[in-house]
N, CA, C and O atoms as CSV, one atom per row, in Angstrom:
chain,resi,resn,atom,element,x,y,z
A,1,MET,N,N,3.558,14.397,19.194
A,1,MET,CA,C,4.129,15.718,19.342
A,1,MET,C,C,3.748,16.516,18.095
A,1,MET,O,O,3.816,16.012,16.974
A,2,THR,N,N,3.358,17.734,18.304
A,2,THR,CA,C,2.931,18.542,17.170
A,2,THR,C,C,4.122,19.221,16.503
A,2,THR,O,O,5.145,19.478,17.136
A,3,ARG,N,N,3.967,19.506,15.211
A,3,ARG,CA,C,5.038,20.159,14.464
A,3,ARG,C,C,5.312,21.557,15.002
A,3,ARG,O,O,6.427,22.062,14.869
A,4,SER,N,N,4.311,22.186,15.607
A,4,SER,CA,C,4.522,23.539,16.134
A,4,SER,C,C,5.548,23.545,17.255
A,4,SER,O,O,6.186,24.569,17.498
A,5,ARG,N,N,5.721,22.424,17.943
A,5,ARG,CA,C,6.720,22.338,19.009
A,5,ARG,C,C,8.131,22.486,18.454
A,5,ARG,O,O,9.038,22.913,19.167
A,6,ALA,N,N,8.319,22.135,17.186
A,6,ALA,CA,C,9.649,22.246,16.570
A,6,ALA,C,C,10.036,23.704,16.360
A,6,ALA,O,O,11.211,24.015,16.164
A,7,GLN,N,N,9.048,24.601,16.399
A,7,GLN,CA,C,9.321,26.009,16.141
A,7,GLN,C,C,9.039,26.892,17.354
A,7,GLN,O,O,9.192,28.111,17.280
A,8,ASP,N,N,8.634,26.297,18.451
A,8,ASP,CA,C,8.302,27.055,19.661
A,8,ASP,C,C,9.584,27.403,20.407
A,8,ASP,O,O,10.278,26.500,20.875
A,9,PRO,N,N,9.921,28.696,20.533
A,9,PRO,CA,C,11.172,29.080,21.205
A,9,PRO,C,C,11.133,28.862,22.718
A,9,PRO,O,O,12.153,29.012,23.390
A,10,ASN,N,N,9.973,28.512,23.254
A,10,ASN,CA,C,9.832,28.340,24.698
A,10,ASN,C,C,9.883,26.884,25.150
A,10,ASN,O,O,9.475,26.571,26.269
A,11,VAL,N,N,10.373,26.002,24.301
A,11,VAL,CA,C,10.491,24.599,24.694
A,11,VAL,C,C,11.964,24.243,24.853
A,11,VAL,O,O,12.847,24.939,24.351
A,12,CYS,N,N,12.203,23.177,25.542
A,12,CYS,CA,C,13.557,22.637,25.722
A,12,CYS,C,C,14.145,22.305,24.345
A,12,CYS,O,O,13.415,21.900,23.441
A,13,GLY,N,N,15.444,22.473,24.188
A,13,GLY,CA,C,16.108,22.182,22.917
A,13,GLY,C,C,15.939,20.743,22.476
A,13,GLY,O,O,15.814,20.468,21.283
A,14,VAL,N,N,15.935,19.821,23.431
A,14,VAL,CA,C,15.752,18.407,23.091
A,14,VAL,C,C,14.353,18.198,22.520
A,14,VAL,O,O,14.179,17.460,21.550
A,15,THR,N,N,13.368,18.840,23.113
A,15,THR,CA,C,11.991,18.732,22.613
A,15,THR,C,C,11.896,19.279,21.201
A,15,THR,O,O,11.245,18.680,20.345
A,16,ALA,N,N,12.541,20.418,20.948
A,16,ALA,CA,C,12.530,21.010,19.607
A,16,ALA,C,C,13.206,20.082,18.597
A,16,ALA,O,O,12.744,19.957,17.463
A,17,ALA,N,N,14.288,19.439,19.001
A,17,ALA,CA,C,14.999,18.520,18.103
A,17,ALA,C,C,14.155,17.273,17.827
A,17,ALA,O,O,14.062,16.826,16.683
A,18,ILE,N,N,13.548,16.718,18.862
A,18,ILE,CA,C,12.735,15.512,18.689
A,18,ILE,C,C,11.512,15.810,17.829
A,18,ILE,O,O,11.079,14.953,17.059
A,19,ALA,N,N,10.955,16.997,17.946
A,19,ALA,CA,C,9.802,17.362,17.124
A,19,ALA,C,C,10.144,17.322,15.638
A,19,ALA,O,O,9.281,17.029,14.811
A,20,VAL,N,N,11.388,17.613,15.297
A,20,VAL,CA,C,11.818,17.611,13.894
A,20,VAL,C,C,11.948,16.186,13.360
A,20,VAL,O,O,11.723,15.960,12.171
A,21,ILE,N,N,12.303,15.230,14.201
A,21,ILE,CA,C,12.504,13.852,13.738
A,21,ILE,C,C,11.399,12.919,14.208
A,21,ILE,O,O,11.488,11.703,14.034
A,22,ASP,N,N,10.356,13.490,14.804
A,22,ASP,CA,C,9.251,12.693,15.319
A,22,ASP,C,C,8.554,11.952,14.184
A,22,ASP,O,O,8.407,12.477,13.080
A,23,GLY,N,N,8.140,10.758,14.465
A,23,GLY,CA,C,7.429,9.957,13.476
A,23,GLY,C,C,8.175,8.668,13.197
A,23,GLY,O,O,9.328,8.495,13.591
A,24,LYS,N,N,7.506,7.791,12.526
A,24,LYS,CA,C,8.053,6.456,12.277
A,24,LYS,C,C,9.192,6.448,11.267
A,24,LYS,O,O,10.091,5.613,11.375
A,25,TRP,N,N,9.185,7.349,10.289
A,25,TRP,CA,C,10.081,7.224,9.149
A,25,TRP,C,C,11.207,8.241,9.065
A,25,TRP,O,O,12.181,8.002,8.351
A,26,LYS,N,N,11.117,9.349,9.753
A,26,LYS,CA,C,12.092,10.430,9.544
A,26,LYS,C,C,13.516,10.037,9.927
A,26,LYS,O,O,14.460,10.397,9.223
A,27,THR,N,N,13.690,9.313,11.016
A,27,THR,CA,C,15.058,8.919,11.371
A,27,THR,C,C,15.620,7.929,10.355
A,27,THR,O,O,16.807,7.975,10.033
A,28,ALA,N,N,14.774,7.039,9.852
A,28,ALA,CA,C,15.233,6.094,8.827
A,28,ALA,C,C,15.599,6.837,7.537
A,28,ALA,O,O,16.593,6.510,6.890
A,29,LEU,N,N,14.802,7.823,7.173
A,29,LEU,CA,C,15.110,8.624,5.981
A,29,LEU,C,C,16.408,9.396,6.173
A,29,LEU,O,O,17.236,9.470,5.265
A,30,LEU,N,N,16.576,9.963,7.341
A,30,LEU,CA,C,17.810,10.687,7.655
A,30,LEU,C,C,19.008,9.757,7.516
A,30,LEU,O,O,20.024,10.130,6.931
A,31,TRP,N,N,18.890,8.562,8.045
A,31,TRP,CA,C,19.962,7.565,7.996
A,31,TRP,C,C,20.278,7.174,6.549
A,31,TRP,O,O,21.448,7.073,6.178
A,32,LEU,N,N,19.244,6.955,5.733
A,32,LEU,CA,C,19.479,6.576,4.336
A,32,LEU,C,C,20.114,7.711,3.534
A,32,LEU,O,O,20.947,7.470,2.660
A,33,LEU,N,N,19.720,8.941,3.831
A,33,LEU,CA,C,20.254,10.077,3.085
A,33,LEU,C,C,21.669,10.459,3.506
A,33,LEU,O,O,22.326,11.252,2.832
A,34,GLU,N,N,22.142,9.896,4.619
A,34,GLU,CA,C,23.532,10.149,5.040
A,34,GLU,C,C,24.518,9.695,3.978
A,34,GLU,O,O,25.574,10.304,3.808
A,35,SER,N,N,24.183,8.638,3.270
A,35,SER,CA,C,25.122,8.070,2.294
A,35,SER,C,C,25.095,8.787,0.949
A,35,SER,O,O,25.882,8.461,0.061
A,36,GLY,N,N,24.194,9.764,0.786
A,36,GLY,CA,C,24.162,10.523,-0.454
A,36,GLY,C,C,22.754,10.697,-0.981
A,36,GLY,O,O,21.799,10.169,-0.411
A,37,PRO,N,N,22.626,11.443,-2.077
A,37,PRO,CA,C,21.303,11.716,-2.648
A,37,PRO,C,C,20.593,10.442,-3.078
A,37,PRO,O,O,21.210,9.480,-3.534
A,38,ARG,N,N,19.280,10.469,-2.917
A,38,ARG,CA,C,18.469,9.318,-3.317
A,38,ARG,C,C,17.170,9.798,-3.936
A,38,ARG,O,O,16.652,10.863,-3.602
A,39,ARG,N,N,16.664,8.990,-4.841
A,39,ARG,CA,C,15.377,9.265,-5.473
A,39,ARG,C,C,14.260,8.710,-4.591
A,39,ARG,O,O,14.473,7.757,-3.842
A,40,PRO,N,N,13.065,9.307,-4.680
A,40,PRO,CA,C,11.958,8.848,-3.841
A,40,PRO,C,C,11.638,7.356,-4.008
A,40,PRO,O,O,11.367,6.668,-3.025
A,41,GLY,N,N,11.667,6.868,-5.225
A,41,GLY,CA,C,11.382,5.450,-5.457
A,41,GLY,C,C,12.387,4.542,-4.764
A,41,GLY,O,O,12.032,3.483,-4.245
A,42,GLU,N,N,13.628,4.964,-4.762
A,42,GLU,CA,C,14.674,4.192,-4.087
A,42,GLU,C,C,14.422,4.163,-2.583
A,42,GLU,O,O,14.573,3.124,-1.941
A,43,LEU,N,N,14.038,5.307,-2.027
A,43,LEU,CA,C,13.740,5.367,-0.588
A,43,LEU,C,C,12.583,4.438,-0.237
A,43,LEU,O,O,12.625,3.751,0.784
A,44,ARG,N,N,11.552,4.414,-1.079
A,44,ARG,CA,C,10.401,3.530,-0.824
A,44,ARG,C,C,10.810,2.066,-0.876
A,44,ARG,O,O,10.350,1.265,-0.063
A,45,ARG,N,N,11.672,1.710,-1.825
A,45,ARG,CA,C,12.122,0.312,-1.930
A,45,ARG,C,C,12.937,-0.096,-0.706
A,45,ARG,O,O,12.860,-1.237,-0.248
A,46,LEU,N,N,13.718,0.846,-0.182
A,46,LEU,CA,C,14.573,0.538,0.964
A,46,LEU,C,C,13.815,0.517,2.285
A,46,LEU,O,O,14.324,0.014,3.286
A,47,LEU,N,N,12.607,1.057,2.291
A,47,LEU,CA,C,11.798,1.103,3.513
A,47,LEU,C,C,10.433,0.462,3.263
A,47,LEU,O,O,9.440,1.161,3.062
A,48,PRO,N,N,10.390,-0.876,3.275
A,48,PRO,CA,C,9.115,-1.558,3.037
A,48,PRO,C,C,8.065,-1.091,4.049
A,48,PRO,O,O,8.353,-0.924,5.234
A,49,GLY,N,N,6.863,-0.889,3.563
A,49,GLY,CA,C,5.780,-0.437,4.425
A,49,GLY,C,C,5.573,1.064,4.394
A,49,GLY,O,O,4.573,1.561,4.912
A,50,LEU,N,N,6.496,1.792,3.797
A,50,LEU,CA,C,6.379,3.241,3.681
A,50,LEU,C,C,5.574,3.576,2.431
A,50,LEU,O,O,5.989,3.260,1.316
A,51,SER,N,N,4.434,4.210,2.616
A,51,SER,CA,C,3.595,4.558,1.470
A,51,SER,C,C,4.132,5.816,0.792
A,51,SER,O,O,4.884,6.591,1.383
A,52,GLU,N,N,3.728,5.993,-0.453
A,52,GLU,CA,C,4.164,7.172,-1.207
A,52,GLU,C,C,3.669,8.451,-0.540
A,52,GLU,O,O,4.392,9.445,-0.481
A,53,LYS,N,N,2.444,8.423,-0.043
A,53,LYS,CA,C,1.867,9.596,0.618
A,53,LYS,C,C,2.657,9.987,1.863
A,53,LYS,O,O,2.971,11.160,2.066
A,54,VAL,N,N,2.974,9.005,2.686
A,54,VAL,CA,C,3.719,9.277,3.923
A,54,VAL,C,C,5.141,9.709,3.605
A,54,VAL,O,O,5.677,10.604,4.258
A,55,LEU,N,N,5.759,9.080,2.606
A,55,LEU,CA,C,7.111,9.481,2.185
A,55,LEU,C,C,7.111,10.937,1.734
A,55,LEU,O,O,7.967,11.720,2.147
A,56,THR,N,N,6.162,11.296,0.895
A,56,THR,CA,C,6.075,12.667,0.395
A,56,THR,C,C,5.915,13.651,1.545
A,56,THR,O,O,6.584,14.684,1.576
A,57,GLN,N,N,5.031,13.336,2.495
A,57,GLN,CA,C,4.807,14.247,3.621
A,57,GLN,C,C,6.048,14.366,4.504
A,57,GLN,O,O,6.406,15.462,4.934
A,58,ALA,N,N,6.699,13.240,4.771
A,58,ALA,CA,C,7.899,13.262,5.613
A,58,ALA,C,C,9.010,14.083,4.949
A,58,ALA,O,O,9.674,14.885,5.606
A,59,LEU,N,N,9.205,13.877,3.648
A,59,LEU,CA,C,10.242,14.630,2.939
A,59,LEU,C,C,9.906,16.119,2.873
A,59,LEU,O,O,10.798,16.962,2.970
A,60,ARG,N,N,8.631,16.443,2.709
A,60,ARG,CA,C,8.224,17.861,2.727
A,60,ARG,C,C,8.498,18.484,4.085
A,60,ARG,O,O,9.028,19.591,4.174
A,61,ASP,N,N,8.131,17.762,5.152
A,61,ASP,CA,C,8.392,18.263,6.507
A,61,ASP,C,C,9.891,18.482,6.717
A,61,ASP,O,O,10.310,19.510,7.250
A,62,MET,N,N,10.687,17.506,6.292
A,62,MET,CA,C,12.131,17.593,6.472
A,62,MET,C,C,12.728,18.724,5.636
A,62,MET,O,O,13.700,19.361,6.043
A,63,GLU,N,N,12.137,18.969,4.463
A,63,GLU,CA,C,12.590,20.089,3.631
A,63,GLU,C,C,12.221,21.417,4.309
A,63,GLU,O,O,13.035,22.339,4.350
A,64,THR,N,N,11.017,21.509,4.828
A,64,THR,CA,C,10.573,22.712,5.536
A,64,THR,C,C,11.456,23.001,6.747
A,64,THR,O,O,11.743,24.157,7.057
A,65,ASP,N,N,11.883,21.939,7.425
A,65,ASP,CA,C,12.735,22.082,8.609
A,65,ASP,C,C,14.202,22.302,8.255
A,65,ASP,O,O,15.040,22.453,9.143
A,66,GLY,N,N,14.512,22.319,6.964
A,66,GLY,CA,C,15.878,22.601,6.528
A,66,GLY,C,C,16.820,21.418,6.602
A,66,GLY,O,O,18.038,21.596,6.583
A,67,LEU,N,N,16.271,20.201,6.687
A,67,LEU,CA,C,17.107,19.003,6.815
A,67,LEU,C,C,17.479,18.397,5.471
A,67,LEU,O,O,18.567,17.841,5.314
A,68,VAL,N,N,16.581,18.503,4.504
A,68,VAL,CA,C,16.847,17.913,3.189
A,68,VAL,C,C,16.693,18.961,2.089
A,68,VAL,O,O,15.972,19.950,2.225
A,69,HIS,N,N,17.399,18.699,1.006
A,69,HIS,CA,C,17.326,19.535,-0.185
A,69,HIS,C,C,16.674,18.703,-1.283
A,69,HIS,O,O,17.055,17.557,-1.520
A,70,ARG,N,N,15.695,19.293,-1.943
A,70,ARG,CA,C,14.999,18.630,-3.048
A,70,ARG,C,C,15.526,19.211,-4.349
A,70,ARG,O,O,15.486,20.423,-4.560
A,71,GLU,N,N,16.018,18.341,-5.215
A,71,GLU,CA,C,16.560,18.760,-6.512
A,71,GLU,C,C,15.706,18.133,-7.609
A,71,GLU,O,O,15.571,16.912,-7.678
A,72,VAL,N,N,15.135,18.970,-8.458
A,72,VAL,CA,C,14.330,18.491,-9.590
A,72,VAL,C,C,15.121,18.759,-10.858
A,72,VAL,O,O,15.483,19.899,-11.150
A,73,TYR,N,N,15.385,17.693,-11.609
A,73,TYR,CA,C,16.144,17.809,-12.854
A,73,TYR,C,C,15.182,17.978,-14.024
A,73,TYR,O,O,14.159,17.298,-14.103
A,74,ASP,N,N,15.513,18.867,-14.910
A,74,ASP,CA,C,14.669,19.175,-16.063
A,74,ASP,C,C,14.915,18.158,-17.175
A,74,ASP,O,O,15.519,18.459,-18.204
A,75,THR,N,N,14.435,16.969,-16.934
A,75,THR,CA,C,14.548,15.892,-17.921
A,75,THR,C,C,13.169,15.287,-18.110
A,75,THR,O,O,12.255,15.554,-17.329
A,76,LEU,N,N,13.018,14.487,-19.129
A,76,LEU,CA,C,11.770,13.751,-19.319
A,76,LEU,C,C,12.060,12.282,-19.186
A,76,LEU,O,O,12.893,11.774,-19.937
A,77,PRO,N,N,11.437,11.574,-18.293
A,77,PRO,CA,C,10.542,12.095,-17.263
A,77,PRO,C,C,11.333,12.897,-16.223
A,77,PRO,O,O,12.552,12.769,-16.109
A,78,LEU,N,N,10.596,13.732,-15.465
A,78,LEU,CA,C,11.241,14.518,-14.416
A,78,LEU,C,C,11.928,13.598,-13.417
A,78,LEU,O,O,11.414,12.532,-13.078
A,79,MET,N,N,13.070,14.016,-12.963
A,79,MET,CA,C,13.803,13.235,-11.966
A,79,MET,C,C,14.009,14.120,-10.740
A,79,MET,O,O,14.449,15.264,-10.854
A,80,THR,N,N,13.689,13.581,-9.577
A,80,THR,CA,C,13.840,14.307,-8.322
A,80,THR,C,C,14.753,13.516,-7.407
A,80,THR,O,O,14.632,12.296,-7.298
A,81,THR,N,N,15.664,14.209,-6.752
A,81,THR,CA,C,16.501,13.569,-5.738
A,81,THR,C,C,16.434,14.387,-4.458
A,81,THR,O,O,16.181,15.591,-4.469
A,82,TYR,N,N,16.667,13.695,-3.370
A,82,TYR,CA,C,16.723,14.327,-2.060
A,82,TYR,C,C,18.086,14.054,-1.452
A,82,TYR,O,O,18.631,12.957,-1.575
A,83,SER,N,N,18.631,15.074,-0.791
A,83,SER,CA,C,19.919,14.925,-0.113
A,83,SER,C,C,19.867,15.715,1.189
A,83,SER,O,O,19.022,16.593,1.366
A,84,LEU,N,N,20.778,15.393,2.091
A,84,LEU,CA,C,20.849,16.127,3.343
A,84,LEU,C,C,21.481,17.492,3.119
A,84,LEU,O,O,22.437,17.630,2.355
A,85,THR,N,N,20.945,18.479,3.782
A,85,THR,CA,C,21.576,19.794,3.814
A,85,THR,C,C,22.681,19.749,4.872
A,85,THR,O,O,22.821,18.755,5.583
A,86,THR,N,N,23.444,20.797,4.971
A,86,THR,CA,C,24.457,20.880,6.023
A,86,THR,C,C,23.790,20.774,7.389
A,86,THR,O,O,24.311,20.120,8.293
A,87,PHE,N,N,22.645,21.416,7.534
A,87,PHE,CA,C,21.891,21.364,8.786
A,87,PHE,C,C,21.430,19.935,9.080
A,87,PHE,O,O,21.467,19.493,10.228
A,88,GLY,N,N,21.000,19.219,8.051
A,88,GLY,CA,C,20.594,17.824,8.201
A,88,GLY,C,C,21.769,16.940,8.585
A,88,GLY,O,O,21.621,16.027,9.396
A,89,GLN,N,N,22.945,17.207,8.003
A,89,GLN,CA,C,24.147,16.446,8.353
A,89,GLN,C,C,24.525,16.695,9.814
A,89,GLN,O,O,24.941,15.777,10.521
A,90,GLU,N,N,24.377,17.947,10.258
A,90,GLU,CA,C,24.662,18.264,11.658
A,90,GLU,C,C,23.741,17.481,12.581
A,90,GLU,O,O,24.183,16.951,13.601
A,91,LEU,N,N,22.458,17.406,12.226
A,91,LEU,CA,C,21.512,16.640,13.040
A,91,LEU,C,C,21.907,15.171,13.052
A,91,LEU,O,O,21.884,14.528,14.102
A,92,SER,N,N,22.262,14.648,11.910
A,92,SER,CA,C,22.667,13.244,11.820
A,92,SER,C,C,23.874,12.965,12.719
A,92,SER,O,O,23.917,11.948,13.411
A,93,GLU,N,N,24.841,13.864,12.703
A,93,GLU,CA,C,26.022,13.705,13.560
A,93,GLU,C,C,25.643,13.815,15.034
A,93,GLU,O,O,26.188,13.097,15.873
A,94,ALA,N,N,24.713,14.709,15.349
A,94,ALA,CA,C,24.274,14.866,16.736
A,94,ALA,C,C,23.533,13.632,17.232
A,94,ALA,O,O,23.566,13.324,18.423
A,95,LEU,N,N,22.867,12.928,16.326
A,95,LEU,CA,C,22.110,11.730,16.707
A,95,LEU,C,C,22.985,10.486,16.835
A,95,LEU,O,O,22.547,9.486,17.403
A,96,ALA,N,N,24.207,10.528,16.321
A,96,ALA,CA,C,25.084,9.350,16.351
A,96,ALA,C,C,25.297,8.811,17.770
A,96,ALA,O,O,25.191,7.600,17.965
A,97,PRO,N,N,25.593,9.656,18.773
A,97,PRO,CA,C,25.736,9.116,20.130
A,97,PRO,C,C,24.435,8.508,20.662
A,97,PRO,O,O,24.473,7.529,21.408
A,98,LEU,N,N,23.300,9.071,20.290
A,98,LEU,CA,C,22.019,8.508,20.715
A,98,LEU,C,C,21.816,7.141,20.073
A,98,LEU,O,O,21.298,6.223,20.709
A,99,SER,N,N,22.222,7.006,18.817
A,99,SER,CA,C,22.146,5.720,18.131
A,99,SER,C,C,23.034,4.682,18.824
A,99,SER,O,O,22.627,3.538,19.023
A,100,ASP,N,N,24.242,5.095,19.187
A,100,ASP,CA,C,25.152,4.190,19.900
A,100,ASP,C,C,24.523,3.731,21.207
A,100,ASP,O,O,24.581,2.551,21.551
A,101,TRP,N,N,23.919,4.672,21.935
A,101,TRP,CA,C,23.258,4.337,23.200
A,101,TRP,C,C,22.120,3.337,22.956
A,101,TRP,O,O,21.949,2.380,23.710
A,102,GLY,N,N,21.348,3.574,21.893
A,102,GLY,CA,C,20.251,2.668,21.565
A,102,GLY,C,C,20.729,1.255,21.271
A,102,GLY,O,O,20.100,0.284,21.690
A,103,HIS,N,N,21.849,1.137,20.548
A,103,HIS,CA,C,22.402,-0.198,20.265
A,103,HIS,C,C,22.869,-0.885,21.546
A,103,HIS,O,O,22.672,-2.088,21.719
A,104,ARG,N,N,23.489,-0.115,22.442
A,104,ARG,CA,C,23.916,-0.695,23.731
A,104,ARG,C,C,22.705,-1.157,24.538
A,104,ARG,O,O,22.751,-2.205,25.183
A,105,ARG,N,N,21.631,-0.384,24.503
A,105,ARG,CA,C,20.411,-0.758,25.218
A,105,ARG,C,C,19.842,-2.057,24.655
A,105,ARG,O,O,19.438,-2.940,25.412
A,106,LEU,N,N,19.809,-2.175,23.329
A,106,LEU,CA,C,19.295,-3.392,22.706
A,106,LEU,C,C,20.143,-4.604,23.066
A,106,LEU,O,O,19.611,-5.686,23.313
A,107,GLU,N,N,21.464,-4.426,23.095
A,107,GLU,CA,C,22.341,-5.524,23.502
A,107,GLU,C,C,22.056,-5.927,24.940
A,107,GLU,O,O,22.012,-7.116,25.258
A,108,LYS,N,N,21.863,-4.940,25.810
A,108,LYS,CA,C,21.559,-5.206,27.208
A,108,LYS,C,C,20.251,-5.994,27.354
A,108,LYS,O,O,20.166,-6.933,28.145
A,109,LEU,N,N,19.237,-5.598,26.580
A,109,LEU,CA,C,17.959,-6.304,26.614
A,109,LEU,C,C,18.118,-7.742,26.121
A,109,LEU,O,O,17.549,-8.669,26.697
A,110,THR,N,N,18.888,-7.919,25.062
A,110,THR,CA,C,19.135,-9.262,24.520
A,110,THR,C,C,19.861,-10.133,25.542
A,110,THR,O,O,19.518,-11.300,25.732
A,111,ASP,N,N,20.866,-9.553,26.199
A,111,ASP,CA,C,21.608,-10.283,27.224
A,111,ASP,C,C,20.696,-10.659,28.382
A,111,ASP,O,O,20.788,-11.771,28.902
A,112,ALA,N,N,19.830,-9.766,28.788
A,112,ALA,CA,C,18.908,-10.023,29.913
A,112,ALA,C,C,17.937,-11.145,29.554
A,112,ALA,O,O,17.616,-11.979,30.401
A,113,ARG,N,N,17.467,-11.175,28.302
A,113,ARG,CA,C,16.532,-12.235,27.874
A,113,ARG,C,C,17.227,-13.575,27.820
A,113,ARG,O,O,16.631,-14.596,28.166
A,114,SER,N,N,18.475,-13.591,27.392
A,114,SER,CA,C,19.181,-14.867,27.252
A,114,SER,C,C,19.596,-15.452,28.605
A,114,SER,O,O,19.808,-16.660,28.705
A,115,THR,N,N,19.717,-14.628,29.637
A,115,THR,CA,C,20.092,-15.133,30.953
A,115,THR,C,C,18.865,-15.485,31.805
A,115,THR,O,O,19.007,-16.081,32.873
A,116,SER,N,N,17.656,-15.119,31.337
A,116,SER,CA,C,16.464,-15.449,32.139
A,116,SER,C,C,15.937,-16.800,31.833
A,116,SER,O,O,14.942,-17.222,32.422
């Protein structure tokens, strides 16, 4: 899905929402940032397999979409933290029922495998 779909007023609202969280890492980043501000290095440690380049791009996209706030502290060395904006928190809350549904689906799949 292209990023332009997230800004196209002629698409379904669900499509616009999914375009904002599309990709392998954005939902995981959203989930980690729910608990409070985090530094980029901490996010990389918590998500093995996430490269610095992909993390930077995902956080930039999320900042552009108004989901995260980037705070740069004037210290040496520079310290940067990312946190959810109010808009990002709203998205996280909106995704909670979808997450619950996903967990129920996984349980159903596990039950089906164990009975076969």
